mmCIF file of N, CA and C in Angstrom:
data_model
loop_
_atom_site.group_PDB
_atom_site.id
_atom_site.type_symbol
_atom_site.label_atom_id
_atom_site.label_comp_id
_atom_site.label_asym_id
_atom_site.label_seq_id
_atom_site.Cartn_x
_atom_site.Cartn_y
_atom_site.Cartn_z
ATOM 1 N N VAL O 104 -11.735 -2.476 -6.278
ATOM 2 C CA VAL O 104 -11.421 -3.125 -4.801
ATOM 3 C C VAL O 104 -10.409 -1.302 -4.183
ATOM 4 N N LEU O 105 -9.673 -1.291 -5.053
ATOM 5 C CA LEU O 105 -9.354 -0.224 -4.923
ATOM 6 C C LEU O 105 -9.542 1.195 -4.395
ATOM 7 N N LEU O 106 -10.301 1.952 -4.500
ATOM 8 C CA LEU O 106 -11.521 2.703 -4.438
ATOM 9 C C LEU O 106 -11.888 2.686 -3.526
ATOM 10 N N TYR O 107 -12.147 1.992 -3.525
ATOM 11 C CA TYR O 107 -12.603 1.782 -1.883
ATOM 12 C C TYR O 107 -12.484 1.407 -0.809
ATOM 13 N N LEU O 108 -11.027 1.196 -1.462
ATOM 14 C CA LEU O 108 -9.783 0.577 -0.216
ATOM 15 C C LEU O 108 -9.223 2.451 0.249
ATOM 16 N N THR O 109 -8.542 2.590 -1.726
ATOM 17 C CA THR O 109 -8.929 4.245 -1.016
ATOM 18 C C THR O 109 -9.613 5.180 -0.531
ATOM 19 N N HIS O 110 -10.408 4.933 0.090
ATOM 20 C CA HIS O 110 -11.908 5.841 0.551
ATOM 21 C C HIS O 110 -11.267 5.436 1.981
ATOM 22 N N LEU O 111 -11.032 4.467 1.898
ATOM 23 C CA LEU O 111 -10.434 3.184 4.026
ATOM 24 C C LEU O 111 -9.878 4.339 4.366
ATOM 25 N N ILE O 112 -9.084 4.523 3.193
ATOM 26 C CA ILE O 112 -6.497 4.613 3.326
ATOM 27 C C ILE O 112 -7.326 6.778 4.089
ATOM 28 N N ARG O 113 -7.772 6.619 3.364
ATOM 29 C CA ARG O 113 -7.917 8.371 3.138
ATOM 30 C C ARG O 113 -9.138 8.758 5.175
ATOM 31 N N LYS O 114 -10.512 8.307 4.878
ATOM 32 C CA LYS O 114 -10.584 7.569 6.243
ATOM 33 C C LYS O 114 -9.849 8.208 7.821
ATOM 34 N N LEU O 115 -9.526 7.167 7.443
ATOM 35 C CA LEU O 115 -7.706 6.341 8.606
ATOM 36 C C LEU O 115 -7.128 7.548 8.317
ATOM 37 N N LYS O 116 -6.108 7.581 7.825
ATOM 38 C CA LYS O 116 -5.244 8.737 7.891
ATOM 39 C C LYS O 116 -5.924 10.716 8.487
ATOM 40 N N LYS O 117 -7.139 10.367 7.781
ATOM 41 C CA LYS O 117 -8.141 12.173 8.665
ATOM 42 C C LYS O 117 -7.958 11.779 10.458
ATOM 43 N N THR O 118 -8.770 10.680 10.557
ATOM 44 C CA THR O 118 -8.437 10.253 12.107
ATOM 45 C C THR O 118 -6.964 9.548 12.800
ATOM 46 N N ASN O 119 -6.267 10.089 11.896
ATOM 47 C CA ASN O 119 -4.935 9.028 12.801
ATOM 48 C C ASN O 119 -4.289 9.417 11.973
ATOM 49 N N PRO O 120 -4.291 10.641 12.178
ATOM 50 C CA PRO O 120 -2.977 11.213 11.164
ATOM 51 C C PRO O 120 -1.203 10.729 10.802
ATOM 52 N N ASP O 121 -1.122 10.380 11.882
ATOM 53 C CA ASP O 121 0.075 9.391 12.342
ATOM 54 C C ASP O 121 0.209 7.746 12.382
ATOM 55 N N CYS O 122 -0.502 7.085 11.590
ATOM 56 C CA CYS O 122 -0.300 6.110 10.918
ATOM 57 C C CYS O 122 0.244 5.154 10.135
ATOM 58 N N LYS O 123 0.977 4.551 9.776
ATOM 59 C CA LYS O 123 1.844 4.371 8.550
ATOM 60 C C LYS O 123 0.387 3.690 8.222
ATOM 61 N N ILE O 124 0.850 3.566 6.764
ATOM 62 C CA ILE O 124 0.184 2.409 6.439
ATOM 63 C C ILE O 124 1.333 1.566 4.592
ATOM 64 N N VAL O 125 1.279 0.350 4.821
ATOM 65 C CA VAL O 125 2.055 -0.588 3.753
ATOM 66 C C VAL O 125 1.500 -1.381 2.925
ATOM 67 N N LEU O 126 0.816 -1.714 2.091
ATOM 68 C CA LEU O 126 -0.404 -2.231 0.796
ATOM 69 C C LEU O 126 0.918 -3.505 0.226
ATOM 70 N N VAL O 127 0.822 -4.764 0.544
ATOM 71 C CA VAL O 127 0.990 -5.731 0.115
ATOM 72 C C VAL O 127 0.453 -6.411 -1.142
ATOM 73 N N VAL O 128 1.203 -6.219 -2.232
ATOM 74 C CA VAL O 128 0.739 -7.101 -4.261
ATOM 75 C C VAL O 128 1.104 -7.896 -4.205
ATOM 76 N N ASP O 129 0.079 -8.605 -5.236
ATOM 77 C CA ASP O 129 1.545 -9.729 -5.519
ATOM 78 C C ASP O 129 1.209 -9.397 -7.123
ATOM 79 N N GLU O 130 2.212 -9.027 -7.604
ATOM 80 C CA GLU O 130 2.521 -8.320 -8.605
ATOM 81 C C GLU O 130 2.255 -9.402 -9.988
ATOM 82 N N ASN O 131 2.104 -10.591 -9.258
ATOM 83 C CA ASN O 131 2.065 -11.936 -10.494
ATOM 84 C C ASN O 131 1.432 -12.178 -11.011
ATOM 85 N N THR O 132 -0.732 -12.759 -10.016
ATOM 86 C CA THR O 132 -0.855 -12.499 -10.703
ATOM 87 C C THR O 132 -2.886 -11.150 -10.190
ATOM 88 N N GLU O 133 -2.278 -9.901 -9.866
ATOM 89 C CA GLU O 133 -2.892 -8.663 -9.979
ATOM 90 C C GLU O 133 -1.501 -7.737 -10.846
ATOM 91 N N LYS O 134 -1.676 -8.156 -12.273
ATOM 92 C CA LYS O 134 -0.823 -6.737 -12.593
ATOM 93 C C LYS O 134 -1.425 -5.525 -12.822
ATOM 94 N N LYS O 135 -2.718 -4.986 -12.622
ATOM 95 C CA LYS O 135 -3.265 -3.872 -12.461
ATOM 96 C C LYS O 135 -3.241 -3.592 -11.556
ATOM 97 N N LEU O 136 -3.720 -3.993 -10.384
ATOM 98 C CA LEU O 136 -3.553 -3.588 -9.395
ATOM 99 C C LEU O 136 -2.037 -3.816 -8.604
ATOM 100 N N ALA O 137 -1.423 -4.215 -9.424
ATOM 101 C CA ALA O 137 0.426 -3.705 -8.797
ATOM 102 C C ALA O 137 0.015 -2.329 -9.530
ATOM 103 N N ASP O 138 -0.346 -2.188 -10.565
ATOM 104 C CA ASP O 138 0.394 -1.008 -10.800
ATOM 105 C C ASP O 138 -0.817 0.220 -10.674
ATOM 106 N N GLN O 139 -1.661 -0.239 -9.599
ATOM 107 C CA GLN O 139 -2.348 1.380 -8.592
ATOM 108 C C GLN O 139 -1.975 1.089 -8.053
ATOM 109 N N VAL O 140 -1.865 -0.029 -7.144
ATOM 110 C CA VAL O 140 -1.298 0.166 -6.242
ATOM 111 C C VAL O 140 0.018 0.782 -6.089
ATOM 112 N N ARG O 141 1.409 0.748 -6.822
ATOM 113 C CA ARG O 141 2.280 1.740 -7.435
ATOM 114 C C ARG O 141 2.250 2.874 -7.853
ATOM 115 N N GLN O 142 0.883 3.529 -7.950
ATOM 116 C CA GLN O 142 0.028 5.366 -8.373
ATOM 117 C C GLN O 142 -0.142 5.332 -7.011
ATOM 118 N N VAL O 143 -1.008 4.877 -5.880
ATOM 119 C CA VAL O 143 -1.506 5.698 -4.618
ATOM 120 C C VAL O 143 0.079 5.685 -3.799
ATOM 121 N N LYS O 144 0.669 4.880 -3.675
ATOM 122 C CA LYS O 144 2.116 5.548 -3.290
ATOM 123 C C LYS O 144 3.006 7.139 -4.353
ATOM 124 N N LYS O 145 2.652 6.333 -5.543
ATOM 125 C CA LYS O 145 3.332 7.726 -6.150
ATOM 126 C C LYS O 145 2.358 9.042 -5.543
ATOM 127 N N ASP O 146 1.235 9.086 -5.175
ATOM 128 C CA ASP O 146 0.246 9.696 -4.528
ATOM 129 C C ASP O 146 0.488 10.435 -3.818
ATOM 130 N N GLY O 147 1.351 9.928 -2.422
ATOM 131 C CA GLY O 147 0.935 10.425 -1.405
ATOM 132 C C GLY O 147 0.621 9.046 -0.349
ATOM 133 N N LEU O 148 -1.000 8.096 -0.942
ATOM 134 C CA LEU O 148 -1.769 7.727 -0.400
ATOM 135 C C LEU O 148 -1.116 7.542 0.936
ATOM 136 N N ILE O 149 -0.601 6.063 0.224
ATOM 137 C CA ILE O 149 0.875 4.929 1.458
ATOM 138 C C ILE O 149 2.002 5.387 1.367
ATOM 139 N N ASP O 150 2.145 4.163 2.810
ATOM 140 C CA ASP O 150 4.102 4.788 3.063
ATOM 141 C C ASP O 150 4.577 4.353 2.663
ATOM 142 N N ASN O 151 3.958 2.739 1.896
ATOM 143 C CA ASN O 151 5.208 2.297 1.849
ATOM 144 C C ASN O 151 4.333 0.968 0.712
ATOM 145 N N PHE O 152 4.546 0.420 -0.307
ATOM 146 C CA PHE O 152 4.090 -0.704 -0.725
ATOM 147 C C PHE O 152 4.803 -2.832 -0.632
ATOM 148 N N ILE O 153 4.579 -3.120 -0.890
ATOM 149 C CA ILE O 153 5.304 -4.793 -1.378
ATOM 150 C C ILE O 153 4.849 -5.315 -1.731
ATOM 151 N N TYR O 154 5.709 -5.933 -3.375
ATOM 152 C CA TYR O 154 5.367 -7.566 -3.847
ATOM 153 C C TYR O 154 4.839 -8.511 -3.238
ATOM 154 N N GLY O 155 3.907 -9.175 -3.072
ATOM 155 C CA GLY O 155 3.951 -10.280 -2.121
ATOM 156 C C GLY O 155 5.063 -11.648 -2.670
ATOM 157 N N SER O 156 5.764 -11.718 -3.198
ATOM 158 C CA SER O 156 6.315 -12.146 -3.661
ATOM 159 C C SER O 156 8.040 -11.719 -2.519
ATOM 160 N N VAL O 157 8.631 -10.600 -2.165
ATOM 161 C CA VAL O 157 9.299 -11.177 -1.267
ATOM 162 C C VAL O 157 9.492 -11.621 0.032
ATOM 163 N N SER O 158 10.699 -11.905 0.511
ATOM 164 C CA SER O 158 10.982 -12.895 1.264
ATOM 165 C C SER O 158 10.721 -12.103 3.238
ATOM 166 N N SER O 159 9.729 -12.818 3.561
ATOM 167 C CA SER O 159 9.880 -12.470 4.815
ATOM 168 C C SER O 159 11.300 -11.167 6.046
ATOM 169 N N THR O 160 12.036 -11.979 5.296
ATOM 170 C CA THR O 160 12.905 -10.765 5.632
ATOM 171 C C THR O 160 13.175 -9.297 5.571
ATOM 172 N N TYR O 161 12.851 -9.420 4.471
ATOM 173 C CA TYR O 161 12.477 -7.734 3.547
ATOM 174 C C TYR O 161 11.977 -7.552 4.054
ATOM 175 N N LEU O 162 10.155 -8.254 4.315
ATOM 176 C CA LEU O 162 9.199 -7.002 5.173
ATOM 177 C C LEU O 162 9.305 -6.950 5.942
ATOM 178 N N SER O 163 10.385 -7.897 7.079
ATOM 179 C CA SER O 163 10.144 -7.256 8.437
ATOM 180 C C SER O 163 11.285 -6.048 8.404
ATOM 181 N N ALA O 164 12.243 -6.510 7.333
ATOM 182 C CA ALA O 164 13.579 -4.901 7.429
ATOM 183 C C ALA O 164 12.046 -3.813 7.178
ATOM 184 N N VAL O 165 11.207 -4.267 6.067
ATOM 185 C CA VAL O 165 11.159 -3.008 5.462
ATOM 186 C C VAL O 165 9.392 -2.264 6.637
ATOM 187 N N ILE O 166 8.717 -2.897 6.946
ATOM 188 C CA ILE O 166 8.146 -2.280 8.159
ATOM 189 C C ILE O 166 8.977 -1.662 9.291
ATOM 190 N N ASP O 167 10.057 -2.320 9.862
ATOM 191 C CA ASP O 167 10.958 -2.091 10.812
ATOM 192 C C ASP O 167 11.386 -0.688 10.178
ATOM 193 N N THR O 168 11.182 0.634 9.218
ATOM 194 C CA THR O 168 11.668 1.587 8.724
ATOM 195 C C THR O 168 10.754 2.129 8.909
ATOM 196 N N LEU O 169 9.904 1.833 8.936
ATOM 197 C CA LEU O 169 9.095 3.165 9.708
ATOM 198 C C LEU O 169 8.397 3.968 10.509
#
């Protein structure tokens, strides 16, 4: 899943370089995927990631900073 998603992100960034990308991942039920998403952020492919367990207020604040 993440491999296909990273392919789509690269394609999107190529055609829309100013597009900001934030992924939401459930760190409790998808621990391996959460680790992979963190690495994608470290690699600079996405602008941010958010755990699914955060509040909607926090989610709004993060989006507002983009």
